[in-house]
Tab-separated table of N, CA, C and O in Angstrom:
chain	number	residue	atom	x	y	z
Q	204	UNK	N	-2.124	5.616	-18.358
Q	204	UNK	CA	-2.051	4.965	-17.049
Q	204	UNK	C	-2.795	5.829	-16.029
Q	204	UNK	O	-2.706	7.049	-16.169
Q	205	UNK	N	-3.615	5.271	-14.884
Q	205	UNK	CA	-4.385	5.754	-14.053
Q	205	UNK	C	-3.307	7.003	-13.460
Q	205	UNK	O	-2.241	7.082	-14.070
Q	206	UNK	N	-3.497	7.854	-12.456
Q	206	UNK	CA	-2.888	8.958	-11.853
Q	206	UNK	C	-2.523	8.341	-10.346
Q	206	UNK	O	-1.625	8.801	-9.641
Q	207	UNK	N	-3.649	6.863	-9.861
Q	207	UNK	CA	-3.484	6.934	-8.794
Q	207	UNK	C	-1.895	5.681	-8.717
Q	207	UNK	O	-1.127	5.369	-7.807
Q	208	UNK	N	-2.019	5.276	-10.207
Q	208	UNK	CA	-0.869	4.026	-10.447
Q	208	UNK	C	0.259	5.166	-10.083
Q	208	UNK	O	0.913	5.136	-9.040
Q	209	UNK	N	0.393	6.198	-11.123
Q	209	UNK	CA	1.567	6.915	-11.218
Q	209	UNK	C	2.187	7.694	-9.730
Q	209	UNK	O	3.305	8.114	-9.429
Q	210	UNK	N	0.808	7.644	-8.966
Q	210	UNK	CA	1.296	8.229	-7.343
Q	210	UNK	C	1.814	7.235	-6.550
Q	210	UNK	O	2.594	7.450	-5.622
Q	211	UNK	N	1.354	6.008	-6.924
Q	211	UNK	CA	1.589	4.462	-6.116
Q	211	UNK	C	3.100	4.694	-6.263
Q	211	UNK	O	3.873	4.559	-5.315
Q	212	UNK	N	3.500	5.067	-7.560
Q	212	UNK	CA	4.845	4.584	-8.531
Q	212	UNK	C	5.816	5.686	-7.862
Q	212	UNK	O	7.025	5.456	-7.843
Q	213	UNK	N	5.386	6.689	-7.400
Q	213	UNK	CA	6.215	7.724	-6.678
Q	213	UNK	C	6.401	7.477	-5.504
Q	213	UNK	O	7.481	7.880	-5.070
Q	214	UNK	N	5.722	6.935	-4.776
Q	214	UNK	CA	5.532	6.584	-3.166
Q	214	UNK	C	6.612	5.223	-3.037
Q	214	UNK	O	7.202	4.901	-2.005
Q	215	UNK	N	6.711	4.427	-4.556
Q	215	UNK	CA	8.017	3.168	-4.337
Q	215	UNK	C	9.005	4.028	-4.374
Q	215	UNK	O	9.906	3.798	-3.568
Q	216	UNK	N	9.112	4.827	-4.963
Q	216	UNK	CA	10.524	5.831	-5.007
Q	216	UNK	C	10.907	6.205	-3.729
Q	216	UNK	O	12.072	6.208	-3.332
Q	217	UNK	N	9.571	6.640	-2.845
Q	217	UNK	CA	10.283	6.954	-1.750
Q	217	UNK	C	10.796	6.024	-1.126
Q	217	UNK	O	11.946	6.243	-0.744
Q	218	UNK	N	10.213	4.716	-0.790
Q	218	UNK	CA	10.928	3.833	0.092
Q	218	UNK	C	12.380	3.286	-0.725
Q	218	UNK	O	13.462	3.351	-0.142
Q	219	UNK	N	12.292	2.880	-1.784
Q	219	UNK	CA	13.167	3.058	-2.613
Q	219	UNK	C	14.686	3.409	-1.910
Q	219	UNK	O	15.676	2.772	-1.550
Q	220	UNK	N	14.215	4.883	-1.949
Q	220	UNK	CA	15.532	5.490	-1.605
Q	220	UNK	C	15.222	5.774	-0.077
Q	220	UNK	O	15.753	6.884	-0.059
Q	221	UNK	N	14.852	5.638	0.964
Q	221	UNK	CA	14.447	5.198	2.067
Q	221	UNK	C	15.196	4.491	3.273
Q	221	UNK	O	15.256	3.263	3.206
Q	222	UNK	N	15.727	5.061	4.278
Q	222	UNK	CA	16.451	4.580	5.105
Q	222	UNK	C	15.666	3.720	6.276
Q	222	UNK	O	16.155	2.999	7.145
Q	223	UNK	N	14.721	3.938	6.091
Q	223	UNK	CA	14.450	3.193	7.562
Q	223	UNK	C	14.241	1.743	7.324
Q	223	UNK	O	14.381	1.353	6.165
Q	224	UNK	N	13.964	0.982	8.140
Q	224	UNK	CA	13.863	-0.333	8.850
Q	224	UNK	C	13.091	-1.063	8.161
Q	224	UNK	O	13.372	-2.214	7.827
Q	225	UNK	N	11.733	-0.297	7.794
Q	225	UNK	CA	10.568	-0.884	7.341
Q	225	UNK	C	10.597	-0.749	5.612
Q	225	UNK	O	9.735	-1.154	4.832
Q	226	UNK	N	11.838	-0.066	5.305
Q	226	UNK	CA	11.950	0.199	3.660
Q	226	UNK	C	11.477	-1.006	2.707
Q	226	UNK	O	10.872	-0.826	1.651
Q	227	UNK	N	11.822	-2.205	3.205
Q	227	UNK	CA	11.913	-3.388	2.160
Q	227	UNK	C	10.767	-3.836	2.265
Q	227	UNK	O	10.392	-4.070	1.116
Q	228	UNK	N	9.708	-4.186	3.227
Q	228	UNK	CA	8.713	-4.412	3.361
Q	228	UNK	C	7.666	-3.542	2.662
Q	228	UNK	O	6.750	-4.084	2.044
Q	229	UNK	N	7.788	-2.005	2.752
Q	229	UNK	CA	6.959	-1.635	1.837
Q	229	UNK	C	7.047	-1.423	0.615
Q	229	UNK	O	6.031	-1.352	-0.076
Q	230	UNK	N	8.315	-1.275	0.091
Q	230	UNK	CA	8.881	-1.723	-0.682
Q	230	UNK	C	8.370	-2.642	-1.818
Q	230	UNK	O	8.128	-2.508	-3.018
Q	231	UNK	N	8.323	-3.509	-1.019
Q	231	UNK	CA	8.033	-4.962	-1.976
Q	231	UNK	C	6.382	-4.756	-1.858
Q	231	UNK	O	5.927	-4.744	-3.001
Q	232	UNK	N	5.174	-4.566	-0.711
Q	232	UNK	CA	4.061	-4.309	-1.194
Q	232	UNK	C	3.447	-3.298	-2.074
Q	232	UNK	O	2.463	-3.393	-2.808
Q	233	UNK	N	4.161	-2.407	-1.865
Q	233	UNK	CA	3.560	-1.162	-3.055
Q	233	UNK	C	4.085	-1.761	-4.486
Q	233	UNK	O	3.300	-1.829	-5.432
Q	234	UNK	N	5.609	-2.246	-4.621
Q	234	UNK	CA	5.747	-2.994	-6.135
Q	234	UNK	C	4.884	-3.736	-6.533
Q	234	UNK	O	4.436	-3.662	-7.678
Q	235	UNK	N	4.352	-4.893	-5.348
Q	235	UNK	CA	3.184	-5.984	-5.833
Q	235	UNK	C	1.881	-5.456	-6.235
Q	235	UNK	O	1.308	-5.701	-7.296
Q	236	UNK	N	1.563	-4.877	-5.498
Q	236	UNK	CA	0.114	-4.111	-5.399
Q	236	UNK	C	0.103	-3.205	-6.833
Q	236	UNK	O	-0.805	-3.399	-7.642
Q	237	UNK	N	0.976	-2.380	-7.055
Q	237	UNK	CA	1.296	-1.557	-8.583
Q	237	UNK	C	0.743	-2.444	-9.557
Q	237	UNK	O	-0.343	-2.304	-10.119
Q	238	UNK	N	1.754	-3.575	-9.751
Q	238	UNK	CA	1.615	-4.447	-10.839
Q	238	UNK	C	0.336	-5.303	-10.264
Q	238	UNK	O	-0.207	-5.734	-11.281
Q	239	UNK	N	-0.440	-5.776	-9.062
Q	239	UNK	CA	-1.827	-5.884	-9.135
Q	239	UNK	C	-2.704	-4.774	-9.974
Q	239	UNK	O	-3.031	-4.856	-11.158
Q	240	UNK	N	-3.024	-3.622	-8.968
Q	240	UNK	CA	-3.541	-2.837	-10.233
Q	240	UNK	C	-3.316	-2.784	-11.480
Q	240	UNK	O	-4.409	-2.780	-12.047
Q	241	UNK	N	-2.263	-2.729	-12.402
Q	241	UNK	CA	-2.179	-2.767	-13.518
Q	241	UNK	C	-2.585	-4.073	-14.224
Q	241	UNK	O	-2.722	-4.024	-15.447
Q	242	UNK	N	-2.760	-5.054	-13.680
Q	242	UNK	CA	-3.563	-6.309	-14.280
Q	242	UNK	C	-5.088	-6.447	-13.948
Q	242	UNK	O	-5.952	-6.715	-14.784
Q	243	UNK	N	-5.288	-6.240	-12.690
Q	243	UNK	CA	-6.749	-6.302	-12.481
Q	243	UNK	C	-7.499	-5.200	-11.547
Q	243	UNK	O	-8.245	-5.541	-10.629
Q	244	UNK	N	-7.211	-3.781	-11.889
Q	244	UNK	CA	-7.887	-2.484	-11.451
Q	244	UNK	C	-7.692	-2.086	-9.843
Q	244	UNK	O	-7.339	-2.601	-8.783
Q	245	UNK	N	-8.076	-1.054	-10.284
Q	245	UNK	CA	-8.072	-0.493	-8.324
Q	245	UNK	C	-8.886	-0.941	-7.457
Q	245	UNK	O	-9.002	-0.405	-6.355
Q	246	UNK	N	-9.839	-2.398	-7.965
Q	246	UNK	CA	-10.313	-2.672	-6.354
Q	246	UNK	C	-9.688	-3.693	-6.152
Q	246	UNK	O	-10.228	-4.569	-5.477
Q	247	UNK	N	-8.440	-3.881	-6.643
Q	247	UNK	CA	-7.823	-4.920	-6.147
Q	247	UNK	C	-7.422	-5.023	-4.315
Q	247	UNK	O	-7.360	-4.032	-3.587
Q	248	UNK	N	-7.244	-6.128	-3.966
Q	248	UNK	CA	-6.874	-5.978	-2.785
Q	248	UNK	C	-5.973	-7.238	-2.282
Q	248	UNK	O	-6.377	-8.391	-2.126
Q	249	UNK	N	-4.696	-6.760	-2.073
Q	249	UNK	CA	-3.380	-6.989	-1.772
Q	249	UNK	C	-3.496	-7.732	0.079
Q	249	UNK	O	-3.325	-6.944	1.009
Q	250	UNK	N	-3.722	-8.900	0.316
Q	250	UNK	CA	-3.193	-9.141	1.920
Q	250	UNK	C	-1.799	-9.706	1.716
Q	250	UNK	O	-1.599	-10.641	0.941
Q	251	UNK	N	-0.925	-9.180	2.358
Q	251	UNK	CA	0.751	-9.315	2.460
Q	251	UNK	C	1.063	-10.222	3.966
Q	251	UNK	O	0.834	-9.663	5.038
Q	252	UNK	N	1.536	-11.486	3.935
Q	252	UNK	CA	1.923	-12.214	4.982
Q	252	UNK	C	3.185	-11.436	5.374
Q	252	UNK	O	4.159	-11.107	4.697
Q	253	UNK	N	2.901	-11.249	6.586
Q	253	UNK	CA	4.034	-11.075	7.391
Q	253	UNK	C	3.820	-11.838	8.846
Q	253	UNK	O	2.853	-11.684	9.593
Q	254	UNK	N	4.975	-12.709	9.064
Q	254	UNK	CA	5.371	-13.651	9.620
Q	254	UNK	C	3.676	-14.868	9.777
Q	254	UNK	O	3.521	-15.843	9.042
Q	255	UNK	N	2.576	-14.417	10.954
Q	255	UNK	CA	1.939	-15.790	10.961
Q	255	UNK	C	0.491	-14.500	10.229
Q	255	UNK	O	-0.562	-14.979	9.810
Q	256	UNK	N	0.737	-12.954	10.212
Q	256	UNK	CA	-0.612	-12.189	10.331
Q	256	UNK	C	-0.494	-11.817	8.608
Q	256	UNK	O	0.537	-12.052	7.977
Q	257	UNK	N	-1.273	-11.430	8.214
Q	257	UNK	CA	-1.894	-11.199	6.787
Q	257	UNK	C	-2.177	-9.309	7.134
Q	257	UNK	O	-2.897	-8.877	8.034
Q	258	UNK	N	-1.483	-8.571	6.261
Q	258	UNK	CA	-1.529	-7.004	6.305
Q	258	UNK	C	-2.093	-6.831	4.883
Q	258	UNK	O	-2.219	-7.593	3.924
Q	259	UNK	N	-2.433	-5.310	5.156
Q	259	UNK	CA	-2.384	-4.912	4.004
Q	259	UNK	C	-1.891	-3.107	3.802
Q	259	UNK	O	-2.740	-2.306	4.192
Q	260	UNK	N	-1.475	-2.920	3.616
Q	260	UNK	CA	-1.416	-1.235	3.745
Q	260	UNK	C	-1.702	-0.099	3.337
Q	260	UNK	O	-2.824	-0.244	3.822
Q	261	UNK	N	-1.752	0.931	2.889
Q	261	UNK	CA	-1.867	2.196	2.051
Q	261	UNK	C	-1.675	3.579	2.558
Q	261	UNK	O	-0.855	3.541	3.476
Q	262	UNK	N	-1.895	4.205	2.441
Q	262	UNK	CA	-1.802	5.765	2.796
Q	262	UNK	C	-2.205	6.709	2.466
Q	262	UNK	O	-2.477	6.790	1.268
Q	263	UNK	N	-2.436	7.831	3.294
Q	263	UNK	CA	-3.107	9.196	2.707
Q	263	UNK	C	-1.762	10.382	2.321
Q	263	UNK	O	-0.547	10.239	2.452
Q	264	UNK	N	-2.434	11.364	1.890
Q	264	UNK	CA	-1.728	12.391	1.595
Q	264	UNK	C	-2.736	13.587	0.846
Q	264	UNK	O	-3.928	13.858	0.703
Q	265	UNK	N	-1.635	13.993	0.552
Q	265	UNK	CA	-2.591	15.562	-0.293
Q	265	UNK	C	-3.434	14.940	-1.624
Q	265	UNK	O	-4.253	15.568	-2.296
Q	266	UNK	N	-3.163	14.038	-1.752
Q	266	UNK	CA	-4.106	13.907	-3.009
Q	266	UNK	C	-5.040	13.110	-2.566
Q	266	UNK	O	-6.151	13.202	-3.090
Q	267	UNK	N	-4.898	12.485	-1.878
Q	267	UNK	CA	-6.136	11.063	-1.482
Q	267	UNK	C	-5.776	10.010	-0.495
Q	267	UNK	O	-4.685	10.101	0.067
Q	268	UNK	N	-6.595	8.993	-0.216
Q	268	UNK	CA	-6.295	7.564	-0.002
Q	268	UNK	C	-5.881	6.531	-0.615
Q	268	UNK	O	-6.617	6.075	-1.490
Q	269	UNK	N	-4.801	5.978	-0.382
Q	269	UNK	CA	-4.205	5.064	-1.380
Q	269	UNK	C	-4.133	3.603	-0.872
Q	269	UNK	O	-3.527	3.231	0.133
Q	270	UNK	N	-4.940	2.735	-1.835
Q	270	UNK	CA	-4.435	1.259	-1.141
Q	270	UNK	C	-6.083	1.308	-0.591
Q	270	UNK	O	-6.811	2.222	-0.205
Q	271	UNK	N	-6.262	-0.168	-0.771
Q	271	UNK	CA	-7.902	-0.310	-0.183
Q	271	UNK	C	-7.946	-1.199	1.042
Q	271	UNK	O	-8.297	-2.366	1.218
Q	272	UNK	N	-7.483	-0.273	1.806
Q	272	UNK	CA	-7.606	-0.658	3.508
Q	272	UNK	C	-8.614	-0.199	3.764
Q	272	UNK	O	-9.201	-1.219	4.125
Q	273	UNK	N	-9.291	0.555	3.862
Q	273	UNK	CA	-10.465	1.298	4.486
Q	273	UNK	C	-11.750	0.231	4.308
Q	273	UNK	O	-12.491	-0.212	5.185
Q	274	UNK	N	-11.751	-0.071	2.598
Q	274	UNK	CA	-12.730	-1.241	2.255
Q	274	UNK	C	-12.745	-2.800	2.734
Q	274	UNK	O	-13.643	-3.630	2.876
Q	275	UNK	N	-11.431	-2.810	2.904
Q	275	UNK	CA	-10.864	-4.555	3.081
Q	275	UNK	C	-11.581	-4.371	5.119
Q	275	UNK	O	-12.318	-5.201	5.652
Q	276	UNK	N	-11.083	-3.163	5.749
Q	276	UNK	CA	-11.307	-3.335	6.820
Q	276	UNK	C	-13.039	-3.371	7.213
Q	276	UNK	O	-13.580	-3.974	8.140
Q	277	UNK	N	-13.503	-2.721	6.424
Q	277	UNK	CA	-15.604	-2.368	6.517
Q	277	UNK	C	-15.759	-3.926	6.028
Q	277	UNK	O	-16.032	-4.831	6.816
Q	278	UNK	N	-15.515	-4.150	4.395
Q	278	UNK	CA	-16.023	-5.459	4.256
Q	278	UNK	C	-15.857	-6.773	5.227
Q	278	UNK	O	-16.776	-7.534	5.529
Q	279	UNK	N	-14.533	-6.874	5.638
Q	279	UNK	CA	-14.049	-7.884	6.393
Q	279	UNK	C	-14.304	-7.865	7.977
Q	279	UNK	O	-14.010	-8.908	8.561
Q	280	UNK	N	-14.945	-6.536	8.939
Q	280	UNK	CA	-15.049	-6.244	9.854
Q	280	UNK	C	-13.558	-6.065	10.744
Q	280	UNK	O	-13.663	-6.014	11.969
Q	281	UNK	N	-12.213	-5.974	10.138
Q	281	UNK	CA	-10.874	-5.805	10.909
Q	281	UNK	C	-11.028	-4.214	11.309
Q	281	UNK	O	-11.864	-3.352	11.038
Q	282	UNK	N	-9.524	-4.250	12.271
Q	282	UNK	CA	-9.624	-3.209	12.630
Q	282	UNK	C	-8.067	-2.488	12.102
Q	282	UNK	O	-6.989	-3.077	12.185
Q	283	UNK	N	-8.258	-1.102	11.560
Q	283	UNK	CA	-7.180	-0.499	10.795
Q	283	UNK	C	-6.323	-0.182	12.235
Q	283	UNK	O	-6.934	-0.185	13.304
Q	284	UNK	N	-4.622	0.136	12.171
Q	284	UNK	CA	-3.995	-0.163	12.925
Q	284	UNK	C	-2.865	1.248	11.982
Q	284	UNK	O	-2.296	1.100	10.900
Q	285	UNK	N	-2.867	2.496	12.867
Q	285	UNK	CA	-1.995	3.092	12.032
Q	285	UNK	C	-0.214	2.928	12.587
Q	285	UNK	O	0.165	3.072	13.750
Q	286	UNK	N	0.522	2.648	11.582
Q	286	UNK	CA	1.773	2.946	12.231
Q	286	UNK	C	2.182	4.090	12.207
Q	286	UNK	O	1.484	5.092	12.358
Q	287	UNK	N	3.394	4.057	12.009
Q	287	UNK	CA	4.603	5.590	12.353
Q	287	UNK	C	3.886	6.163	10.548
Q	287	UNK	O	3.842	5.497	9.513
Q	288	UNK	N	3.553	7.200	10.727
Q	288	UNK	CA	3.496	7.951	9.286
Q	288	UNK	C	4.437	9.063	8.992
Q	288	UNK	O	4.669	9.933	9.831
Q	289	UNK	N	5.018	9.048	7.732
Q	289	UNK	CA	6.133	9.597	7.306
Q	289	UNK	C	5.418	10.468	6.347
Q	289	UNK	O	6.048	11.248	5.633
């Protein structure tokens, strides 16, 4: 299995066990997005409805960038929007 699946797979752990507000929401996109990659590779790209707007998310850290926001936002011309980072 890729390294960046197995970091995806640690990062559900955190929300997982995760108190805040926004737990279930990411929650449920990093689960979807996991099992995207594992069917059709890392350029997959995940837009997640929330309420009328279409997201998508990912994150950095010590190892890298995770989640293909950076690309979805260049290809598509959007603009990245950081929230609260934990």
């Amino acid at each position: 299995m890729d390294n960046h699946i197995l970091l995806f797979k640690k990062r559900i752990e955190f929300y997982e066990n995760s108190t805040t507000n926004k737990k279930g929401l990411y929650f449920q996109f990093y689960t979807e997005l996991v099992k995207m990659y594992e069917l059709y590779g890392l350029k997959t790209c995940l837009l997640y409805q929330v309420g009328k707007f279409f997201e998508s998310y990912g994150f950095e850290d010590e190892y890298g960038t995770f989640g293909n926001y950076k690309d979805i936002a260049k290809l598509t011309l959007l603009k990245i929007v950081y929230g609260d980072r934990q």
